[in-house]
Amino acid sequence: KPQLVASNDRFCRFLEEYCPVVTETYYPTIWCWEGRVQTLLRPFITSRPQVQYRNELIKTADGGQISLDWFDNNDSLYYPDASTRPTVLLLPGLTGTSKESYILHMIHQSETLGYRCVVFNNRGIAGEDLLTPRTYCAANTEDLEAVIHHVHSLHPSAPFMAAGVSMGGMLLLNYLGKTGRDTPLMAAAIFSAGWNVFESVESLEKPLNWLLFNYYLTTCLQSSISRHRQMLEKLFDMDLVMKARTVREFDKQFTSVMFGYPTIDDYYEDASPCRKLKSVGIPVLCLNSVDDVFSPGHAIPVETAKQNANVALVLTSCGGHIGFLEGIWPRKCTYMDRVFKQFVQAVFEHGNKIFSM
């Protein structure tokens, strides 16, 4: 059974009644239960539901642009009125976009419930041009704030919540820690967030993890900016950035410099959501597996979570990073998908029972 960590008895009872999956035994797929195997195989095993997006480019205050992919769900039987149709903002991982299989599954789950979704693609990642020499990072929440304000202004009467995966979850937590209760979001769901960046990069630099994940992730980061080389060369030594062989080296030469941090340690400290968890002011459900090499179990802030009545952690012993595969042939629905579906539905349809906490 997963470990449910929550100091608020009312929040616990709410989850047990309306999101019972968090108290059910999670049986990982028996032939790939180990965390690294789950992490590696999920993108290849899980299906990719067909989703038709409507793209929108919005301008930012500094002259940049952000690509949003909307799933309007205009055929919604439960919420035919678009002005009050519940909206879920989805934040993909580090180099992820609206095309990731885990995002497509979240949209498929939302579609069956009648909800609208919008995917926040980080700058320069989804095929759009960079208009300024700036991309994104886990600590800077300005673009996310702009997106949340924009989506809410389009549908001010619609119930509104967000879900973030991996770095998307870190960014969302950092935003919530900064804004407290001052947000139009009703609640948030966080999946496989890296709670302490120092611990995450140290775990990823162990020899086997470097071979399986770190080097590949670094090349993905380099690939995501190489298309914008001409724009970024105005500020960076791109030859040096392209020589990075670890995420830490990439962040040292590129990310921390771009966002004005004196050192990489200053950036990693600011990017670590564990330092802002106590300030979160709306109900948040966070799912992690303790065998996730991207977010090691010992770095999950269990004691801090117990000090905030708005926070609930769901910790499984297996599942890896955005894995959570279950069943003999785990093609369609993962444990993470079920947690997402039940929690989103609980918030939109029974949320008044926790908002008086």
PDB file of N, CA and C in Angstrom, residues 257-323:
ATOM      1  N   VAL A 257      23.317  30.665 -15.613  1.00  0.00           N
ATOM      2  CA  VAL A 257      23.805  31.929 -16.189  1.00  0.00           C
ATOM      3  C   VAL A 257      22.643  32.722 -16.787  1.00  0.00           C
ATOM      4  N   MET A 258      21.769  32.032 -17.515  1.00  0.00           N
ATOM      5  CA  MET A 258      20.645  32.697 -18.170  1.00  0.00           C
ATOM      6  C   MET A 258      19.764  33.439 -17.175  1.00  0.00           C
ATOM      7  N   PHE A 259      19.559  32.839 -16.008  1.00  0.00           N
ATOM      8  CA  PHE A 259      18.634  33.440 -15.045  1.00  0.00           C
ATOM      9  C   PHE A 259      19.354  34.213 -13.935  1.00  0.00           C
ATOM     10  N   GLY A 260      20.625  34.505 -14.151  1.00  0.00           N
ATOM     11  CA  GLY A 260      21.329  35.467 -13.310  1.00  0.00           C
ATOM     12  C   GLY A 260      21.749  34.979 -11.945  1.00  0.00           C
ATOM     13  N   TYR A 261      21.928  33.667 -11.768  1.00  0.00           N
ATOM     14  CA  TYR A 261      22.374  33.159 -10.471  1.00  0.00           C
ATOM     15  C   TYR A 261      23.896  33.255 -10.371  1.00  0.00           C
ATOM     16  N   PRO A 262      24.412  33.706  -9.232  1.00  0.00           N
ATOM     17  CA  PRO A 262      25.868  33.827  -9.065  1.00  0.00           C
ATOM     18  C   PRO A 262      26.598  32.492  -9.233  1.00  0.00           C
ATOM     19  N   THR A 263      25.980  31.423  -8.714  1.00  0.00           N
ATOM     20  CA  THR A 263      26.577  30.089  -8.835  1.00  0.00           C
ATOM     21  C   THR A 263      25.476  29.077  -9.137  1.00  0.00           C
ATOM     22  N   ILE A 264      25.879  27.894  -9.533  1.00  0.00           N
ATOM     23  CA  ILE A 264      24.898  26.832  -9.797  1.00  0.00           C
ATOM     24  C   ILE A 264      24.210  26.409  -8.499  1.00  0.00           C
ATOM     25  N   ASP A 265      24.947  26.488  -7.369  1.00  0.00           N
ATOM     26  CA  ASP A 265      24.327  26.136  -6.085  1.00  0.00           C
ATOM     27  C   ASP A 265      23.190  27.092  -5.737  1.00  0.00           C
ATOM     28  N   ASP A 266      23.355  28.364  -6.065  1.00  0.00           N
ATOM     29  CA  ASP A 266      22.281  29.335  -5.829  1.00  0.00           C
ATOM     30  C   ASP A 266      21.045  28.974  -6.649  1.00  0.00           C
ATOM     31  N   TYR A 267      21.272  28.557  -7.899  1.00  0.00           N
ATOM     32  CA  TYR A 267      20.146  28.149  -8.746  1.00  0.00           C
ATOM     33  C   TYR A 267      19.473  26.905  -8.187  1.00  0.00           C
ATOM     34  N   TYR A 268      20.268  25.892  -7.843  1.00  0.00           N
ATOM     35  CA  TYR A 268      19.689  24.642  -7.355  1.00  0.00           C
ATOM     36  C   TYR A 268      18.925  24.848  -6.046  1.00  0.00           C
ATOM     37  N   GLU A 269      19.408  25.726  -5.205  1.00  0.00           N
ATOM     38  CA  GLU A 269      18.691  26.003  -3.958  1.00  0.00           C
ATOM     39  C   GLU A 269      17.337  26.648  -4.245  1.00  0.00           C
ATOM     40  N   ASP A 270      17.323  27.598  -5.185  1.00  0.00           N
ATOM     41  CA  ASP A 270      16.086  28.295  -5.530  1.00  0.00           C
ATOM     42  C   ASP A 270      15.109  27.380  -6.263  1.00  0.00           C
ATOM     43  N   ALA A 271      15.637  26.406  -7.000  1.00  0.00           N
ATOM     44  CA  ALA A 271      14.791  25.520  -7.808  1.00  0.00           C
ATOM     45  C   ALA A 271      14.190  24.374  -7.010  1.00  0.00           C
ATOM     46  N   SER A 272      14.686  24.129  -5.792  1.00  0.00           N
ATOM     47  CA  SER A 272      14.239  22.977  -4.996  1.00  0.00           C
ATOM     48  C   SER A 272      12.911  23.272  -4.301  1.00  0.00           C
ATOM     49  N   PRO A 273      11.821  22.588  -4.693  1.00  0.00           N
ATOM     50  CA  PRO A 273      10.491  22.878  -4.121  1.00  0.00           C
ATOM     51  C   PRO A 273      10.386  22.574  -2.636  1.00  0.00           C
ATOM     52  N   CYS A 274      11.260  21.715  -2.104  1.00  0.00           N
ATOM     53  CA  CYS A 274      11.174  21.372  -0.680  1.00  0.00           C
ATOM     54  C   CYS A 274      11.315  22.618   0.193  1.00  0.00           C
ATOM     55  N   ARG A 275      11.967  23.637  -0.332  1.00  0.00           N
ATOM     56  CA  ARG A 275      12.199  24.859   0.440  1.00  0.00           C
ATOM     57  C   ARG A 275      10.988  25.789   0.445  1.00  0.00           C
ATOM     58  N   LYS A 276      10.003  25.499  -0.413  1.00  0.00           N
ATOM     59  CA  LYS A 276       8.831  26.381  -0.497  1.00  0.00           C
ATOM     60  C   LYS A 276       7.534  25.687  -0.114  1.00  0.00           C
ATOM     61  N   LEU A 277       7.635  24.400   0.221  1.00  0.00           N
ATOM     62  CA  LEU A 277       6.435  23.599   0.466  1.00  0.00           C
ATOM     63  C   LEU A 277       5.591  24.149   1.615  1.00  0.00           C
ATOM     64  N   LYS A 278       6.244  24.708   2.614  1.00  0.00           N
ATOM     65  CA  LYS A 278       5.501  25.201   3.784  1.00  0.00           C
ATOM     66  C   LYS A 278       4.599  26.384   3.435  1.00  0.00           C
ATOM     67  N   SER A 279       4.847  27.051   2.293  1.00  0.00           N
ATOM     68  CA  SER A 279       4.074  28.244   1.914  1.00  0.00           C
ATOM     69  C   SER A 279       2.916  27.950   0.963  1.00  0.00           C
ATOM     70  N   VAL A 280       2.761  26.688   0.536  1.00  0.00           N
ATOM     71  CA  VAL A 280       1.676  26.333  -0.391  1.00  0.00           C
ATOM     72  C   VAL A 280       0.333  26.589   0.289  1.00  0.00           C
ATOM     73  N   GLY A 281      -0.592  27.294  -0.403  1.00  0.00           N
ATOM     74  CA  GLY A 281      -1.830  27.732   0.223  1.00  0.00           C
ATOM     75  C   GLY A 281      -3.099  27.115  -0.329  1.00  0.00           C
ATOM     76  N   ILE A 282      -2.982  26.150  -1.276  1.00  0.00           N
ATOM     77  CA  ILE A 282      -4.156  25.453  -1.803  1.00  0.00           C
ATOM     78  C   ILE A 282      -3.912  23.948  -1.696  1.00  0.00           C
ATOM     79  N   PRO A 283      -4.981  23.126  -1.752  1.00  0.00           N
ATOM     80  CA  PRO A 283      -4.791  21.677  -1.639  1.00  0.00           C
ATOM     81  C   PRO A 283      -3.914  21.128  -2.769  1.00  0.00           C
ATOM     82  N   VAL A 284      -2.892  20.357  -2.380  1.00  0.00           N
ATOM     83  CA  VAL A 284      -1.953  19.772  -3.338  1.00  0.00           C
ATOM     84  C   VAL A 284      -1.744  18.304  -3.003  1.00  0.00           C
ATOM     85  N   LEU A 285      -1.868  17.454  -4.023  1.00  0.00           N
ATOM     86  CA  LEU A 285      -1.593  16.021  -3.875  1.00  0.00           C
ATOM     87  C   LEU A 285      -0.332  15.701  -4.671  1.00  0.00           C
ATOM     88  N   CYS A 286       0.649  15.091  -4.019  1.00  0.00           N
ATOM     89  CA  CYS A 286       1.940  14.816  -4.649  1.00  0.00           C
ATOM     90  C   CYS A 286       2.215  13.310  -4.633  1.00  0.00           C
ATOM     91  N   LEU A 287       2.417  12.730  -5.811  1.00  0.00           N
ATOM     92  CA  LEU A 287       2.725  11.298  -5.931  1.00  0.00           C
ATOM     93  C   LEU A 287       4.204  11.117  -6.282  1.00  0.00           C
ATOM     94  N   ASN A 288       4.910  10.341  -5.462  1.00  0.00           N
ATOM     95  CA  ASN A 288       6.303   9.979  -5.733  1.00  0.00           C
ATOM     96  C   ASN A 288       6.504   8.504  -5.445  1.00  0.00           C
ATOM     97  N   SER A 289       7.447   7.910  -6.157  1.00  0.00           N
ATOM     98  CA  SER A 289       7.910   6.575  -5.808  1.00  0.00           C
ATOM     99  C   SER A 289       9.257   6.718  -5.111  1.00  0.00           C
ATOM    100  N   VAL A 290       9.469   5.967  -4.050  1.00  0.00           N
ATOM    101  CA  VAL A 290      10.724   6.115  -3.308  1.00  0.00           C
ATOM    102  C   VAL A 290      11.912   5.479  -4.033  1.00  0.00           C
ATOM    103  N   ASP A 291      11.657   4.748  -5.139  1.00  0.00           N
ATOM    104  CA  ASP A 291      12.776   4.193  -5.919  1.00  0.00           C
ATOM    105  C   ASP A 291      13.042   5.003  -7.190  1.00  0.00           C
ATOM    106  N   ASP A 292      12.615   6.266  -7.187  1.00  0.00           N
ATOM    107  CA  ASP A 292      12.801   7.165  -8.328  1.00  0.00           C
ATOM    108  C   ASP A 292      14.210   7.758  -8.274  1.00  0.00           C
ATOM    109  N   VAL A 293      15.057   7.439  -9.248  1.00  0.00           N
ATOM    110  CA  VAL A 293      16.442   7.936  -9.222  1.00  0.00           C
ATOM    111  C   VAL A 293      16.506   9.441  -9.488  1.00  0.00           C
ATOM    112  N   PHE A 294      15.444   9.999 -10.082  1.00  0.00           N
ATOM    113  CA  PHE A 294      15.399  11.440 -10.317  1.00  0.00           C
ATOM    114  C   PHE A 294      15.026  12.200  -9.042  1.00  0.00           C
ATOM    115  N   SER A 295      14.380  11.530  -8.122  1.00  0.00           N
ATOM    116  CA  SER A 295      13.953  12.151  -6.863  1.00  0.00           C
ATOM    117  C   SER A 295      14.051  11.110  -5.760  1.00  0.00           C
ATOM    118  N   PRO A 296      15.268  10.887  -5.232  1.00  0.00           N
ATOM    119  CA  PRO A 296      15.479   9.795  -4.276  1.00  0.00           C
ATOM    120  C   PRO A 296      14.579   9.896  -3.048  1.00  0.00           C
ATOM    121  N   GLY A 297      14.175   8.735  -2.555  1.00  0.00           N
ATOM    122  CA  GLY A 297      13.218   8.681  -1.455  1.00  0.00           C
ATOM    123  C   GLY A 297      13.637   9.463  -0.227  1.00  0.00           C
ATOM    124  N   HIS A 298      14.957   9.450   0.094  1.00  0.00           N
ATOM    125  CA  HIS A 298      15.410  10.131   1.309  1.00  0.00           C
ATOM    126  C   HIS A 298      15.304  11.648   1.193  1.00  0.00           C
ATOM    127  N   ALA A 299      15.108  12.164  -0.031  1.00  0.00           N
ATOM    128  CA  ALA A 299      15.028  13.617  -0.235  1.00  0.00           C
ATOM    129  C   ALA A 299      13.588  14.131  -0.267  1.00  0.00           C
ATOM    130  N   ILE A 300      12.612  13.233  -0.142  1.00  0.00           N
ATOM    131  CA  ILE A 300      11.203  13.658  -0.139  1.00  0.00           C
ATOM    132  C   ILE A 300      10.900  14.318   1.207  1.00  0.00           C
ATOM    133  N   PRO A 301      10.371  15.536   1.216  1.00  0.00           N
ATOM    134  CA  PRO A 301      10.231  16.307   2.463  1.00  0.00           C
ATOM    135  C   PRO A 301       9.015  15.906   3.290  1.00  0.00           C
ATOM    136  N   VAL A 302       9.069  14.705   3.847  1.00  0.00           N
ATOM    137  CA  VAL A 302       7.929  14.170   4.590  1.00  0.00           C
ATOM    138  C   VAL A 302       7.596  15.041   5.806  1.00  0.00           C
ATOM    139  N   GLU A 303       8.602  15.426   6.571  1.00  0.00           N
ATOM    140  CA  GLU A 303       8.350  16.202   7.789  1.00  0.00           C
ATOM    141  C   GLU A 303       7.804  17.590   7.468  1.00  0.00           C
ATOM    142  N   THR A 304       8.316  18.201   6.402  1.00  0.00           N
ATOM    143  CA  THR A 304       7.806  19.517   5.990  1.00  0.00           C
ATOM    144  C   THR A 304       6.357  19.418   5.549  1.00  0.00           C
ATOM    145  N   ALA A 305       6.031  18.352   4.820  1.00  0.00           N
ATOM    146  CA  ALA A 305       4.654  18.156   4.347  1.00  0.00           C
ATOM    147  C   ALA A 305       3.685  18.046   5.522  1.00  0.00           C
ATOM    148  N   LYS A 306       4.147  17.411   6.603  1.00  0.00           N
ATOM    149  CA  LYS A 306       3.289  17.244   7.782  1.00  0.00           C
ATOM    150  C   LYS A 306       2.964  18.579   8.464  1.00  0.00           C
ATOM    151  N   GLN A 307       3.737  19.615   8.133  1.00  0.00           N
ATOM    152  CA  GLN A 307       3.545  20.921   8.767  1.00  0.00           C
ATOM    153  C   GLN A 307       2.609  21.828   7.973  1.00  0.00           C
ATOM    154  N   ASN A 308       2.130  21.352   6.804  1.00  0.00           N
ATOM    155  CA  ASN A 308       1.231  22.167   5.989  1.00  0.00           C
ATOM    156  C   ASN A 308      -0.057  21.391   5.743  1.00  0.00           C
ATOM    157  N   ALA A 309      -1.162  21.914   6.247  1.00  0.00           N
ATOM    158  CA  ALA A 309      -2.459  21.222   6.149  1.00  0.00           C
ATOM    159  C   ALA A 309      -2.963  21.107   4.721  1.00  0.00           C
ATOM    160  N   ASN A 310      -2.369  21.868   3.785  1.00  0.00           N
ATOM    161  CA  ASN A 310      -2.811  21.832   2.387  1.00  0.00           C
ATOM    162  C   ASN A 310      -2.142  20.734   1.580  1.00  0.00           C
ATOM    163  N   VAL A 311      -1.157  20.052   2.165  1.00  0.00           N
ATOM    164  CA  VAL A 311      -0.313  19.130   1.396  1.00  0.00           C
ATOM    165  C   VAL A 311      -0.581  17.681   1.787  1.00  0.00           C
ATOM    166  N   ALA A 312      -0.691  16.828   0.759  1.00  0.00           N
ATOM    167  CA  ALA A 312      -0.758  15.378   0.973  1.00  0.00           C
ATOM    168  C   ALA A 312       0.258  14.712   0.047  1.00  0.00           C
ATOM    169  N   LEU A 313       1.075  13.833   0.610  1.00  0.00           N
ATOM    170  CA  LEU A 313       2.024  13.050  -0.178  1.00  0.00           C
ATOM    171  C   LEU A 313       1.519  11.620  -0.290  1.00  0.00           C
ATOM    172  N   VAL A 314       1.643  11.046  -1.483  1.00  0.00           N
ATOM    173  CA  VAL A 314       1.356   9.628  -1.688  1.00  0.00           C
ATOM    174  C   VAL A 314       2.658   8.994  -2.158  1.00  0.00           C
ATOM    175  N   LEU A 315       3.207   8.088  -1.345  1.00  0.00           N
ATOM    176  CA  LEU A 315       4.520   7.508  -1.623  1.00  0.00           C
ATOM    177  C   LEU A 315       4.389   6.008  -1.848  1.00  0.00           C
ATOM    178  N   THR A 316       4.794   5.568  -3.029  1.00  0.00           N
ATOM    179  CA  THR A 316       4.801   4.135  -3.331  1.00  0.00           C
ATOM    180  C   THR A 316       6.224   3.606  -3.205  1.00  0.00           C
ATOM    181  N   SER A 317       6.360   2.315  -2.948  1.00  0.00           N
ATOM    182  CA  SER A 317       7.701   1.730  -2.817  1.00  0.00           C
ATOM    183  C   SER A 317       8.308   1.442  -4.182  1.00  0.00           C
ATOM    184  N   CYS A 318       7.475   1.260  -5.203  1.00  0.00           N
ATOM    185  CA  CYS A 318       7.949   1.008  -6.564  1.00  0.00           C
ATOM    186  C   CYS A 318       7.246   1.982  -7.514  1.00  0.00           C
ATOM    187  N   GLY A 319       7.758   2.087  -8.731  1.00  0.00           N
ATOM    188  CA  GLY A 319       7.104   2.933  -9.725  1.00  0.00           C
ATOM    189  C   GLY A 319       8.052   3.767 -10.551  1.00  0.00           C
ATOM    190  N   GLY A 320       9.283   4.002 -10.036  1.00  0.00           N
ATOM    191  CA  GLY A 320      10.259   4.760 -10.810  1.00  0.00           C
ATOM    192  C   GLY A 320       9.852   6.204 -11.034  1.00  0.00           C
ATOM    193  N   HIS A 321      10.357   6.768 -12.109  1.00  0.00           N
ATOM    194  CA  HIS A 321      10.100   8.164 -12.461  1.00  0.00           C
ATOM    195  C   HIS A 321       9.057   8.211 -13.570  1.00  0.00           C
ATOM    196  N   ILE A 322       7.877   8.722 -13.265  1.00  0.00           N
ATOM    197  CA  ILE A 322       6.734   8.750 -14.205  1.00  0.00           C
ATOM    198  C   ILE A 322       6.486   7.353 -14.774  1.00  0.00           C
ATOM    199  N   GLY A 323       6.698   6.330 -13.946  1.00  0.00           N
ATOM    200  CA  GLY A 323       6.463   4.959 -14.397  1.00  0.00           C
ATOM    201  C   GLY A 323       5.093   4.483 -13.937  1.00  0.00           C
TER     202      GLY A 323
END
